[in-house]
Amino acid sequence: ASDCDDARRVEGEMARMAARRNRVIRVALVGNPNCGKTSLFNIAAGAHEHVGNYSGVTVDAKEGTFEHGGYKFTLVDLPGTYSLSAFSPEELYVRKSLTEEMPDIVVNVVDSSNLERNLYLTTQLIDMDLRIVMALNMYDEFRKRGDELDTERLGQLLGMPLVPTVSRTGEGIDRLFDTLIHVYERKQPPLCRHIHINHGVELEQSIARLQALIKQDQGIRYKYSTRFLAIKYLERDKDIETVVEGLPGREEIIATRFEEQKRIGELLHMQLDAALVDAKYAFIQGALKETYVPAASGLASRRTPTDRIDAVVTNKWLAFPLFFCLLYLIFQGTFTLGNYPMEWIEWLVGEFGGWISTYMADGMLKDLIVDGIIAGVGSVLVFLPNIMLLYLFISLLEDSGYMARAAFIMDKIMHRIGLHGKSFIPMIMGFGCNVPAVMATRTIESRRSRLITMLVIPFMSCTGRMPLYILMAGAFFPRCASLVVLGLYVLGIVVAVLSAHLVGRFVKEEDLPFVMELPPYRIPTMKSVFRHTWEKGKQYLHKMSGIILVCSVIIWFLGYFPNHNDYDTVAEQQENSYIGYIGKAIEPVFAPLGFDWKMSTGILSGIGAKELVVSTLGVMYSGEGEEGAASAVTGDTPLQRALLRTVTPAAALSYMVFVLLYFPCIATFAAIRQESGGWRWALFSAVYTVCAAWVVAYLIYRLALLWL
Ligand code: GDP
Ligand code: MG
């Protein structure tokens, strides 16, 4: 049987070879002037074109044919260009021949001793959505200088195989053509994939708008990548202008570009085309920073201001201390600066409630407005300044270019927990509010990393949990309250890290590598900082006007009915309301954690928003403590005194832990559903976080019982 198999295999191989013989692979050589295209062409095709050392020698394309690995190759040596805009006849010629001749594969010849500049052309080839293999030429000189490059990693990031070559001697040429065959036969899927250069949120929005308009023409996409057309059109490329403005939606397209130019000009204080070039270099910088170590001697030459700042900011020893100092300053600034407006808002809310109480006739409507809406929404509104400030700082860091470096610094650590450097920014934002944090995961290209990040963000302790910490840590652990709060933050991070490990096993998505762009440092414009701050803060406001309002009313309703007028004290009335029934029904679930039915009810309402835990407790315990009007202990609130009487410190601790970890509030849940594209991961997150919270809170409770 095995003889037979062998015979069949040989036969199959023969047939494949025969089939190949008739097949022609058409290859175009594209690269900067003097990168060695003609030399490569000559050594491969055996031709003897004149090899020159100045640009412009190759005026038009030379074509040559030869065989390799059973295939016939047609090789076209195109003129050297730095870019694919329509500025020079060479550029236009190369672009025309790429779109019109449609070679099977493009060989991007790159002078490896000048990667940064050469890769600029590569980013444009990527925009054109071509199948590319990169010849890392002049590799002899590269080696001699002692530079180091992780070619495999760079290939992964760029979505194309990289083959080192020396076209003067022919070294690596065979491997180059073997690789071409592999790519042609699609045998190398992981390295050959289509990536998008990420131009940053703002520019990508411009590109997407135009691309959508261009795409309305069905025919165009067979000839051009619509993304390429959109980008080139935004760059005001004359040649592409005639193509795009010949489309049916002409007027709208022209108007859209005008709008986008204006928008970007105001936001970034620069022209759209310049911004696009910058973004491409940011991509190249990011890709090289991860893969390329130039020999020490090459470093001293031509350092830009960005290089100099980077030398400090990403320095091996300084990076982390600097970063944590910044974080500390931000959190400190958020709380101290945020305190003033917080007090004003607290005062305003109080006045407003008081004013309504005085001037409105007694009755159900008044109770609803004062105890339900004003108390509920007001308790959340108070944190708005804190959150806005945090976002202001984060936007400043983002727009100045520092955040990209922070992501870079954290990348190695984040990889160790199965995440990506880019996951770090959303996680930090999670300390403000989880909702915009989940939205911010959009910048993570790999779906796997994005999903995992989304699922661990709810463990980042958002400001919504702060009121409970302040209430309980202040009441039960007055001497070490801030330590307890810090401990809770750290616990959240630890659970997030462990969860990233664990959840990673359930996320079956493929993990595709991507570049972390490193834009140049820039002084942020006021307009863009405020816009970015506002965009993030809007989510929070939205949450308040929607979910928190509705939940406050529901909780008030459940606590008010039935039997509102049948009891003398609020406590009795609460106990015999719907909320009392529900709280008692779920009490057994939480009894092992030390919570009574009132605390359990707080947990329930916290599903709406974690701020509601405190407002619910406030209502639940409001009948509890007012027997002696003035307590001897000053600074304590009535609610704190009431809690101290009925709750043990161990239970308080486990309660804070549970609230920290359990169900991401409804708004976050909705955000996860939206961003992950379905219910599945949102439900997973809900179940997972509740289980995690129960287990961790139980352990903490038992441990605390031993000590406290
Ligand atoms: P083109 O402008 O891209 O066609 O580049 P050419 O093929 O004309 O080469 C430009 C110069 O680079 C010539 O002097 C070549 O001899 C030299 N060159 C080409 N490939 C290599 C290489 O791999 N290593 C080295 N050291 N020099 C090379
Ligand atoms: Mg040439």
PDB file of C-alpha atoms in Angstrom, residues 562-684:
ATOM      1  CA  PRO A 562     -46.731  48.787  48.870  1.00  0.00           C
ATOM      2  CA  ASN A 563     -47.755  49.857  52.333  1.00  0.00           C
ATOM      3  CA  HIS A 564     -46.254  53.317  52.198  1.00  0.00           C
ATOM      4  CA  ASN A 565     -48.538  54.757  54.829  1.00  0.00           C
ATOM      5  CA  ASP A 566     -49.000  51.702  57.035  1.00  0.00           C
ATOM      6  CA  TYR A 567     -45.947  52.035  59.251  1.00  0.00           C
ATOM      7  CA  ASP A 568     -44.619  54.626  61.628  1.00  0.00           C
ATOM      8  CA  THR A 569     -40.901  54.334  60.973  1.00  0.00           C
ATOM      9  CA  VAL A 570     -39.107  54.292  57.691  1.00  0.00           C
ATOM     10  CA  ALA A 571     -37.312  51.129  58.746  1.00  0.00           C
ATOM     11  CA  GLU A 572     -40.474  49.146  59.199  1.00  0.00           C
ATOM     12  CA  GLN A 573     -41.879  50.532  56.018  1.00  0.00           C
ATOM     13  CA  GLN A 574     -38.743  49.556  54.070  1.00  0.00           C
ATOM     14  CA  GLU A 575     -38.846  46.077  55.449  1.00  0.00           C
ATOM     15  CA  ASN A 576     -42.396  45.636  54.226  1.00  0.00           C
ATOM     16  CA  SER A 577     -41.886  47.134  50.787  1.00  0.00           C
ATOM     17  CA  TYR A 578     -41.042  45.306  47.593  1.00  0.00           C
ATOM     18  CA  ILE A 579     -37.402  46.072  48.123  1.00  0.00           C
ATOM     19  CA  GLY A 580     -37.614  44.471  51.525  1.00  0.00           C
ATOM     20  CA  TYR A 581     -39.180  41.344  50.071  1.00  0.00           C
ATOM     21  CA  ILE A 582     -36.529  41.101  47.368  1.00  0.00           C
ATOM     22  CA  GLY A 583     -33.696  41.793  49.769  1.00  0.00           C
ATOM     23  CA  LYS A 584     -34.906  39.080  52.119  1.00  0.00           C
ATOM     24  CA  ALA A 585     -35.345  36.638  49.242  1.00  0.00           C
ATOM     25  CA  ILE A 586     -31.731  36.999  48.138  1.00  0.00           C
ATOM     26  CA  GLU A 587     -30.300  37.299  51.614  1.00  0.00           C
ATOM     27  CA  PRO A 588     -29.341  33.587  51.832  1.00  0.00           C
ATOM     28  CA  VAL A 589     -27.047  33.962  48.825  1.00  0.00           C
ATOM     29  CA  PHE A 590     -25.118  36.680  50.584  1.00  0.00           C
ATOM     30  CA  ALA A 591     -25.320  35.380  54.132  1.00  0.00           C
ATOM     31  CA  PRO A 592     -21.995  33.485  53.807  1.00  0.00           C
ATOM     32  CA  LEU A 593     -20.362  36.819  52.985  1.00  0.00           C
ATOM     33  CA  GLY A 594     -21.800  38.432  56.074  1.00  0.00           C
ATOM     34  CA  PHE A 595     -24.353  40.733  54.416  1.00  0.00           C
ATOM     35  CA  ASP A 596     -27.785  41.329  55.890  1.00  0.00           C
ATOM     36  CA  TRP A 597     -30.841  41.885  53.720  1.00  0.00           C
ATOM     37  CA  LYS A 598     -30.313  45.613  53.522  1.00  0.00           C
ATOM     38  CA  MET A 599     -26.792  45.227  52.238  1.00  0.00           C
ATOM     39  CA  SER A 600     -28.030  42.610  49.779  1.00  0.00           C
ATOM     40  CA  THR A 601     -30.505  45.121  48.445  1.00  0.00           C
ATOM     41  CA  GLY A 602     -27.673  47.578  47.939  1.00  0.00           C
ATOM     42  CA  ILE A 603     -25.927  44.940  45.842  1.00  0.00           C
ATOM     43  CA  LEU A 604     -29.020  44.560  43.703  1.00  0.00           C
ATOM     44  CA  SER A 605     -29.376  48.243  43.001  1.00  0.00           C
ATOM     45  CA  GLY A 606     -25.658  48.494  42.319  1.00  0.00           C
ATOM     46  CA  ILE A 607     -26.328  46.542  39.155  1.00  0.00           C
ATOM     47  CA  GLY A 608     -27.719  49.765  37.757  1.00  0.00           C
ATOM     48  CA  ALA A 609     -24.677  51.748  38.778  1.00  0.00           C
ATOM     49  CA  LYS A 610     -22.275  51.239  41.625  1.00  0.00           C
ATOM     50  CA  GLU A 611     -22.895  54.714  42.963  1.00  0.00           C
ATOM     51  CA  LEU A 612     -26.396  53.515  43.747  1.00  0.00           C
ATOM     52  CA  VAL A 613     -25.125  51.148  46.417  1.00  0.00           C
ATOM     53  CA  VAL A 614     -24.532  54.051  48.742  1.00  0.00           C
ATOM     54  CA  SER A 615     -27.726  55.874  47.921  1.00  0.00           C
ATOM     55  CA  THR A 616     -29.662  52.663  48.503  1.00  0.00           C
ATOM     56  CA  LEU A 617     -27.948  52.028  51.816  1.00  0.00           C
ATOM     57  CA  GLY A 618     -28.767  55.614  52.697  1.00  0.00           C
ATOM     58  CA  VAL A 619     -32.435  54.958  52.158  1.00  0.00           C
ATOM     59  CA  MET A 620     -32.395  51.550  53.802  1.00  0.00           C
ATOM     60  CA  TYR A 621     -30.708  52.694  56.981  1.00  0.00           C
ATOM     61  CA  SER A 622     -32.358  56.069  57.158  1.00  0.00           C
ATOM     62  CA  GLY A 623     -34.818  54.929  59.797  1.00  0.00           C
ATOM     63  CA  GLU A 624     -32.145  53.337  61.875  1.00  0.00           C
ATOM     64  CA  GLY A 625     -30.060  55.904  63.656  1.00  0.00           C
ATOM     65  CA  GLU A 626     -31.802  59.064  64.659  1.00  0.00           C
ATOM     66  CA  GLU A 627     -32.846  58.284  68.201  1.00  0.00           C
ATOM     67  CA  GLY A 628     -30.314  60.595  69.844  1.00  0.00           C
ATOM     68  CA  ALA A 629     -30.282  63.651  67.645  1.00  0.00           C
ATOM     69  CA  ALA A 630     -26.651  64.734  67.998  1.00  0.00           C
ATOM     70  CA  SER A 631     -24.028  62.072  68.228  1.00  0.00           C
ATOM     71  CA  ALA A 632     -20.951  62.717  70.289  1.00  0.00           C
ATOM     72  CA  VAL A 633     -18.786  61.582  67.401  1.00  0.00           C
ATOM     73  CA  THR A 634     -18.367  64.456  64.996  1.00  0.00           C
ATOM     74  CA  GLY A 635     -17.568  63.991  61.323  1.00  0.00           C
ATOM     75  CA  ASP A 636     -19.549  60.788  61.087  1.00  0.00           C
ATOM     76  CA  THR A 637     -22.649  60.741  59.022  1.00  0.00           C
ATOM     77  CA  PRO A 638     -25.881  59.235  60.318  1.00  0.00           C
ATOM     78  CA  LEU A 639     -25.517  56.460  57.790  1.00  0.00           C
ATOM     79  CA  GLN A 640     -22.061  55.607  59.079  1.00  0.00           C
ATOM     80  CA  ARG A 641     -23.330  55.481  62.646  1.00  0.00           C
ATOM     81  CA  ALA A 642     -26.197  53.268  61.600  1.00  0.00           C
ATOM     82  CA  LEU A 643     -23.835  50.910  59.811  1.00  0.00           C
ATOM     83  CA  LEU A 644     -21.449  50.772  62.748  1.00  0.00           C
ATOM     84  CA  ARG A 645     -24.272  49.573  64.961  1.00  0.00           C
ATOM     85  CA  THR A 646     -25.407  46.718  62.733  1.00  0.00           C
ATOM     86  CA  VAL A 647     -22.505  45.636  60.534  1.00  0.00           C
ATOM     87  CA  THR A 648     -19.231  43.984  61.564  1.00  0.00           C
ATOM     88  CA  PRO A 649     -15.909  45.269  60.194  1.00  0.00           C
ATOM     89  CA  ALA A 650     -15.283  41.928  58.489  1.00  0.00           C
ATOM     90  CA  ALA A 651     -18.617  42.137  56.685  1.00  0.00           C
ATOM     91  CA  ALA A 652     -17.911  45.734  55.702  1.00  0.00           C
ATOM     92  CA  LEU A 653     -14.610  44.691  54.196  1.00  0.00           C
ATOM     93  CA  SER A 654     -16.109  41.826  52.262  1.00  0.00           C
ATOM     94  CA  TYR A 655     -18.920  44.129  51.149  1.00  0.00           C
ATOM     95  CA  MET A 656     -16.473  46.604  49.652  1.00  0.00           C
ATOM     96  CA  VAL A 657     -14.624  43.782  47.927  1.00  0.00           C
ATOM     97  CA  PHE A 658     -17.850  42.394  46.523  1.00  0.00           C
ATOM     98  CA  VAL A 659     -18.957  45.776  45.221  1.00  0.00           C
ATOM     99  CA  LEU A 660     -15.525  46.321  43.692  1.00  0.00           C
ATOM    100  CA  LEU A 661     -15.588  43.087  41.731  1.00  0.00           C
ATOM    101  CA  TYR A 662     -19.138  42.093  40.927  1.00  0.00           C
ATOM    102  CA  PHE A 663     -21.255  42.835  37.857  1.00  0.00           C
ATOM    103  CA  PRO A 664     -19.978  45.704  35.747  1.00  0.00           C
ATOM    104  CA  CYS A 665     -22.812  48.224  35.927  1.00  0.00           C
ATOM    105  CA  ILE A 666     -25.533  48.138  33.279  1.00  0.00           C
ATOM    106  CA  ALA A 667     -23.879  50.851  31.215  1.00  0.00           C
ATOM    107  CA  THR A 668     -20.589  48.950  31.116  1.00  0.00           C
ATOM    108  CA  PHE A 669     -22.446  45.755  30.333  1.00  0.00           C
ATOM    109  CA  ALA A 670     -24.110  47.518  27.394  1.00  0.00           C
ATOM    110  CA  ALA A 671     -20.769  48.920  26.272  1.00  0.00           C
ATOM    111  CA  ILE A 672     -19.191  45.460  26.305  1.00  0.00           C
ATOM    112  CA  ARG A 673     -22.095  44.057  24.338  1.00  0.00           C
ATOM    113  CA  GLN A 674     -21.750  46.794  21.761  1.00  0.00           C
ATOM    114  CA  GLU A 675     -17.971  46.698  21.459  1.00  0.00           C
ATOM    115  CA  SER A 676     -17.646  42.913  21.417  1.00  0.00           C
ATOM    116  CA  GLY A 677     -20.402  42.672  18.856  1.00  0.00           C
ATOM    117  CA  GLY A 678     -22.881  40.490  20.745  1.00  0.00           C
ATOM    118  CA  TRP A 679     -24.417  39.267  23.956  1.00  0.00           C
ATOM    119  CA  ARG A 680     -22.049  36.368  24.396  1.00  0.00           C
ATOM    120  CA  TRP A 681     -19.100  38.192  25.919  1.00  0.00           C
ATOM    121  CA  ALA A 682     -21.266  40.620  27.818  1.00  0.00           C
ATOM    122  CA  LEU A 683     -23.074  37.748  29.502  1.00  0.00           C
ATOM    123  CA  PHE A 684     -19.807  35.974  30.100  1.00  0.00           C
TER     124      PHE A 684
END
